[in-house]
């Protein structure tokens, strides 16, 4: 850090009457705040004891990031990312409708529930997330942790997961959204999604 030091008189005018020995320093070495920060919720618990679950600043790969510490009253506190963009931007859905004629791709790929369908796909569900579990060692999100998730319909669906059994043609109806804006984290550039099942079709759109 640097600052300008000036000698001024009592009325604020520039002066040369200050003693050089009394002149304060103009430069100071910064202290990296991450050097003194804990690197896990367990570190916080070991110094502060059992405290209420809440947000804390951690040093994560040399960056200062806010992480929610859950289970601070237990022996295994866990780290979560609070999704500041809200649950509507962090949703997973396995679509429940199936076409009676699975060779079709009706309605120009639009999502419509008034199709010639049956709703009997047992894996179907819609889950939204307010926080997601972070594995600090692997820097992965644990997609099957539903502690801060809400399943609105059907089965719990993992984070960043979508699916359907809608059609044999390429018109996927299940969808997911991830929005890590405001968290200090982002989806890794080389992240890819695994397609499973017969006649699988995947469409991933990544925003800037």
Tab-separated table of C-alpha atoms in Angstrom:
chain	number	residue	atom	x	y	z
A	1	UNK	CA	0.000	0.000	0.000
A	2	UNK	CA	1.191	3.514	-0.762
A	3	UNK	CA	0.106	6.929	0.456
A	4	UNK	CA	1.181	10.544	-0.005
A	5	UNK	CA	2.579	12.275	3.084
A	6	UNK	CA	2.597	16.062	3.231
A	7	UNK	CA	3.711	18.633	5.807
A	8	UNK	CA	1.021	21.267	6.382
A	9	UNK	CA	0.530	24.091	8.834
A	10	UNK	CA	-2.335	24.344	11.320
A	11	UNK	CA	-4.447	26.175	8.744
A	12	UNK	CA	-3.840	23.497	6.091
A	13	UNK	CA	-1.204	25.292	4.070
A	14	UNK	CA	1.787	23.392	2.709
A	15	UNK	CA	4.820	23.819	4.992
A	16	UNK	CA	8.476	22.745	5.277
A	17	UNK	CA	8.696	23.011	9.045
A	18	UNK	CA	7.954	19.351	9.887
A	19	UNK	CA	10.691	17.279	11.445
A	20	UNK	CA	11.846	14.452	9.142
A	21	UNK	CA	11.937	12.159	12.158
A	22	UNK	CA	8.200	12.675	12.715
A	23	UNK	CA	7.247	11.896	9.120
A	24	UNK	CA	5.126	8.721	8.884
A	25	UNK	CA	5.946	6.052	6.297
A	26	UNK	CA	4.624	6.249	2.769
A	27	UNK	CA	4.666	2.505	1.991
A	28	UNK	CA	3.467	-0.599	3.817
A	29	UNK	CA	3.513	-4.268	2.853
A	30	UNK	CA	0.010	-5.719	2.541
A	31	UNK	CA	-1.005	-8.776	4.534
A	32	UNK	CA	-2.807	-11.395	2.465
A	33	UNK	CA	-6.121	-11.897	4.337
A	34	UNK	CA	-6.358	-15.515	3.195
A	35	UNK	CA	-3.201	-16.337	5.187
A	36	UNK	CA	-5.118	-15.916	8.432
A	37	UNK	CA	-8.419	-17.435	7.351
A	38	UNK	CA	-9.646	-20.957	8.072
A	39	UNK	CA	-9.806	-23.310	5.121
A	40	UNK	CA	-12.798	-25.398	6.228
A	41	UNK	CA	-15.791	-25.342	8.535
A	42	UNK	CA	-13.992	-27.873	10.731
A	43	UNK	CA	-11.183	-25.325	11.181
A	44	UNK	CA	-13.724	-22.766	12.371
A	45	UNK	CA	-15.300	-25.246	14.752
A	46	UNK	CA	-11.914	-26.206	16.213
A	47	UNK	CA	-11.218	-22.575	17.184
A	48	UNK	CA	-14.716	-21.327	18.056
A	49	UNK	CA	-16.317	-24.536	19.294
A	50	UNK	CA	-19.891	-25.596	18.478
A	51	UNK	CA	-21.593	-22.484	17.087
A	52	UNK	CA	-24.817	-21.936	15.113
A	53	UNK	CA	-24.774	-22.778	11.413
A	54	UNK	CA	-24.028	-19.651	9.378
A	55	UNK	CA	-21.972	-18.053	6.615
A	56	UNK	CA	-18.192	-17.733	7.054
A	57	UNK	CA	-15.271	-16.530	4.974
A	58	UNK	CA	-12.877	-19.342	4.032
A	59	UNK	CA	-9.642	-19.434	2.123
A	60	UNK	CA	-10.463	-21.576	-0.916
A	61	UNK	CA	-7.550	-22.184	-3.280
A	62	UNK	CA	-6.027	-18.854	-2.265
A	63	UNK	CA	-9.262	-16.870	-2.645
A	64	UNK	CA	-11.454	-15.468	0.105
A	65	UNK	CA	-14.954	-16.878	-0.461
A	66	UNK	CA	-18.135	-16.975	1.573
A	67	UNK	CA	-19.256	-20.481	2.471
A	68	UNK	CA	-22.185	-21.677	4.585
A	69	UNK	CA	-21.137	-24.001	7.403
A	70	UNK	CA	-23.809	-26.535	8.345
A	71	UNK	CA	-23.741	-29.104	11.124
A	72	UNK	CA	-21.505	-26.978	13.336
A	73	UNK	CA	-22.967	-28.733	16.383
A	74	UNK	CA	-21.757	-32.105	15.082
A	75	UNK	CA	-18.378	-33.746	14.602
A	76	UNK	CA	-18.602	-33.422	10.819
A	77	UNK	CA	-19.519	-29.870	9.770
A	78	UNK	CA	-20.089	-29.488	6.046
A	79	UNK	CA	-19.569	-26.705	3.513
A	80	UNK	CA	-22.357	-25.370	1.295
A	81	UNK	CA	-22.526	-22.703	-1.407
A	82	UNK	CA	-25.480	-20.359	-0.939
A	83	UNK	CA	-27.060	-19.855	-4.363
A	84	UNK	CA	-27.687	-16.122	-4.320
A	85	UNK	CA	-29.647	-16.130	-7.582
A	86	UNK	CA	-32.396	-18.195	-5.960
A	87	UNK	CA	-34.168	-21.471	-6.500
A	88	UNK	CA	-35.759	-20.530	-9.843
A	89	UNK	CA	-32.256	-20.323	-11.327
A	90	UNK	CA	-31.101	-23.606	-9.771
A	91	UNK	CA	-33.564	-26.287	-10.697
A	92	UNK	CA	-33.491	-29.907	-11.851
A	93	UNK	CA	-36.358	-31.643	-13.596
A	94	UNK	CA	-37.076	-35.101	-14.907
A	95	UNK	CA	-40.124	-34.640	-17.126
A	96	UNK	CA	-43.004	-36.952	-16.291
A	97	UNK	CA	-44.964	-37.134	-19.559
A	98	UNK	CA	-44.332	-39.785	-22.213
A	99	UNK	CA	-45.644	-39.735	-25.773
A	100	UNK	CA	-48.052	-42.504	-26.667
A	101	UNK	CA	-46.340	-42.561	-30.067
A	102	UNK	CA	-42.660	-42.374	-29.044
A	103	UNK	CA	-41.443	-41.920	-32.603
A	104	UNK	CA	-42.872	-38.404	-32.765
A	105	UNK	CA	-41.415	-35.041	-31.754
A	106	UNK	CA	-44.505	-32.841	-31.574
A	107	UNK	CA	-45.115	-29.118	-31.109
A	108	UNK	CA	-41.797	-28.039	-32.633
A	109	UNK	CA	-39.909	-29.177	-29.529
A	110	UNK	CA	-41.936	-26.843	-27.283
A	111	UNK	CA	-42.919	-28.037	-23.826
A	112	UNK	CA	-46.588	-28.906	-23.846
A	113	UNK	CA	-48.527	-31.075	-21.484
A	114	UNK	CA	-51.638	-31.261	-23.669
A	115	UNK	CA	-49.886	-33.718	-25.980
A	116	UNK	CA	-51.003	-37.262	-26.773
A	117	UNK	CA	-49.186	-38.459	-23.663
A	118	UNK	CA	-49.412	-40.491	-20.516
A	119	UNK	CA	-47.912	-39.384	-17.229
A	120	UNK	CA	-46.444	-42.542	-15.776
A	121	UNK	CA	-42.671	-42.039	-15.690
A	122	UNK	CA	-41.841	-43.081	-12.125
A	123	UNK	CA	-38.454	-41.301	-12.047
A	124	UNK	CA	-40.059	-37.914	-12.710
A	125	UNK	CA	-39.617	-35.006	-10.309
A	126	UNK	CA	-38.809	-31.322	-9.907
A	127	UNK	CA	-36.251	-30.169	-7.315
A	128	UNK	CA	-35.005	-26.648	-6.566
A	129	UNK	CA	-31.886	-25.748	-4.601
A	130	UNK	CA	-31.096	-22.834	-2.262
A	131	UNK	CA	-27.686	-24.212	-1.254
A	132	UNK	CA	-25.481	-26.973	-2.666
A	133	UNK	CA	-22.917	-29.101	-0.857
A	134	UNK	CA	-19.281	-28.359	-1.690
A	135	UNK	CA	-16.517	-30.962	-1.537
A	136	UNK	CA	-13.539	-28.717	-0.798
A	137	UNK	CA	-10.965	-31.449	-1.379
A	138	UNK	CA	-12.135	-32.281	-4.901
A	139	UNK	CA	-13.704	-28.868	-5.634
A	140	UNK	CA	-16.887	-30.628	-6.710
A	141	UNK	CA	-20.537	-30.081	-5.921
A	142	UNK	CA	-22.137	-33.135	-4.311
A	143	UNK	CA	-25.220	-33.239	-6.494
A	144	UNK	CA	-27.193	-35.739	-4.397
A	145	UNK	CA	-27.212	-33.697	-1.173
A	146	UNK	CA	-30.766	-32.449	-0.654
A	147	UNK	CA	-30.325	-30.783	2.741
A	148	UNK	CA	-31.163	-27.353	1.290
A	149	UNK	CA	-33.291	-28.559	-1.620
A	150	UNK	CA	-37.032	-28.724	-2.067
A	151	UNK	CA	-38.749	-31.342	-4.208
A	152	UNK	CA	-41.953	-29.848	-5.571
A	153	UNK	CA	-43.229	-32.932	-7.347
A	154	UNK	CA	-42.294	-36.607	-7.624
A	155	UNK	CA	-38.804	-37.884	-6.869
A	156	UNK	CA	-35.790	-35.838	-5.724
A	157	UNK	CA	-33.638	-34.966	-8.732
A	158	UNK	CA	-29.870	-34.376	-8.307
A	159	UNK	CA	-28.425	-30.909	-8.903
A	160	UNK	CA	-27.471	-30.190	-12.536
A	161	UNK	CA	-29.479	-33.196	-13.725
A	162	UNK	CA	-32.342	-33.503	-16.187
A	163	UNK	CA	-34.141	-36.272	-17.989
A	164	UNK	CA	-37.292	-37.660	-19.509
A	165	UNK	CA	-38.687	-40.706	-21.195
A	166	UNK	CA	-40.619	-38.555	-23.606
A	167	UNK	CA	-39.661	-39.659	-27.094
A	168	UNK	CA	-37.293	-41.791	-29.172
A	169	UNK	CA	-36.693	-38.748	-31.362
A	170	UNK	CA	-34.349	-35.941	-30.321
A	171	UNK	CA	-36.643	-33.562	-28.428
A	172	UNK	CA	-35.584	-33.559	-24.763
A	173	UNK	CA	-38.158	-32.147	-22.336
A	174	UNK	CA	-36.406	-32.440	-18.988
A	175	UNK	CA	-34.323	-29.423	-18.002
A	176	UNK	CA	-31.926	-28.046	-15.424
A	177	UNK	CA	-30.491	-24.640	-14.566
A	178	UNK	CA	-27.307	-23.703	-12.723
A	179	UNK	CA	-26.572	-20.105	-11.790
A	180	UNK	CA	-23.560	-19.547	-9.527
A	181	UNK	CA	-23.510	-15.763	-10.048
A	182	UNK	CA	-22.600	-13.897	-6.892
A	183	UNK	CA	-21.086	-16.907	-5.141
A	184	UNK	CA	-17.441	-16.485	-6.197
A	185	UNK	CA	-17.591	-19.925	-7.818
A	186	UNK	CA	-18.226	-20.901	-11.423
A	187	UNK	CA	-18.747	-24.049	-13.450
A	188	UNK	CA	-15.391	-25.300	-14.733
A	189	UNK	CA	-14.816	-24.661	-18.439
A	190	UNK	CA	-14.220	-28.341	-19.178
A	191	UNK	CA	-17.362	-29.569	-17.432
A	192	UNK	CA	-19.317	-32.034	-19.536
A	193	UNK	CA	-22.566	-33.906	-18.970
A	194	UNK	CA	-23.018	-37.650	-19.316
A	195	UNK	CA	-25.889	-38.907	-21.457
A	196	UNK	CA	-27.521	-42.111	-20.261
A	197	UNK	CA	-30.159	-44.390	-21.703
A	198	UNK	CA	-31.317	-45.298	-25.200
A	199	UNK	CA	-31.713	-42.617	-27.882
A	200	UNK	CA	-30.294	-40.027	-25.478
A	201	UNK	CA	-30.250	-36.389	-26.573
A	202	UNK	CA	-28.493	-33.596	-24.701
A	203	UNK	CA	-28.530	-29.844	-25.250
A	204	UNK	CA	-26.370	-27.730	-22.954
A	205	UNK	CA	-26.389	-23.935	-23.223
A	206	UNK	CA	-23.718	-21.997	-21.329
A	207	UNK	CA	-24.074	-18.262	-20.730
A	208	UNK	CA	-21.118	-15.895	-20.558
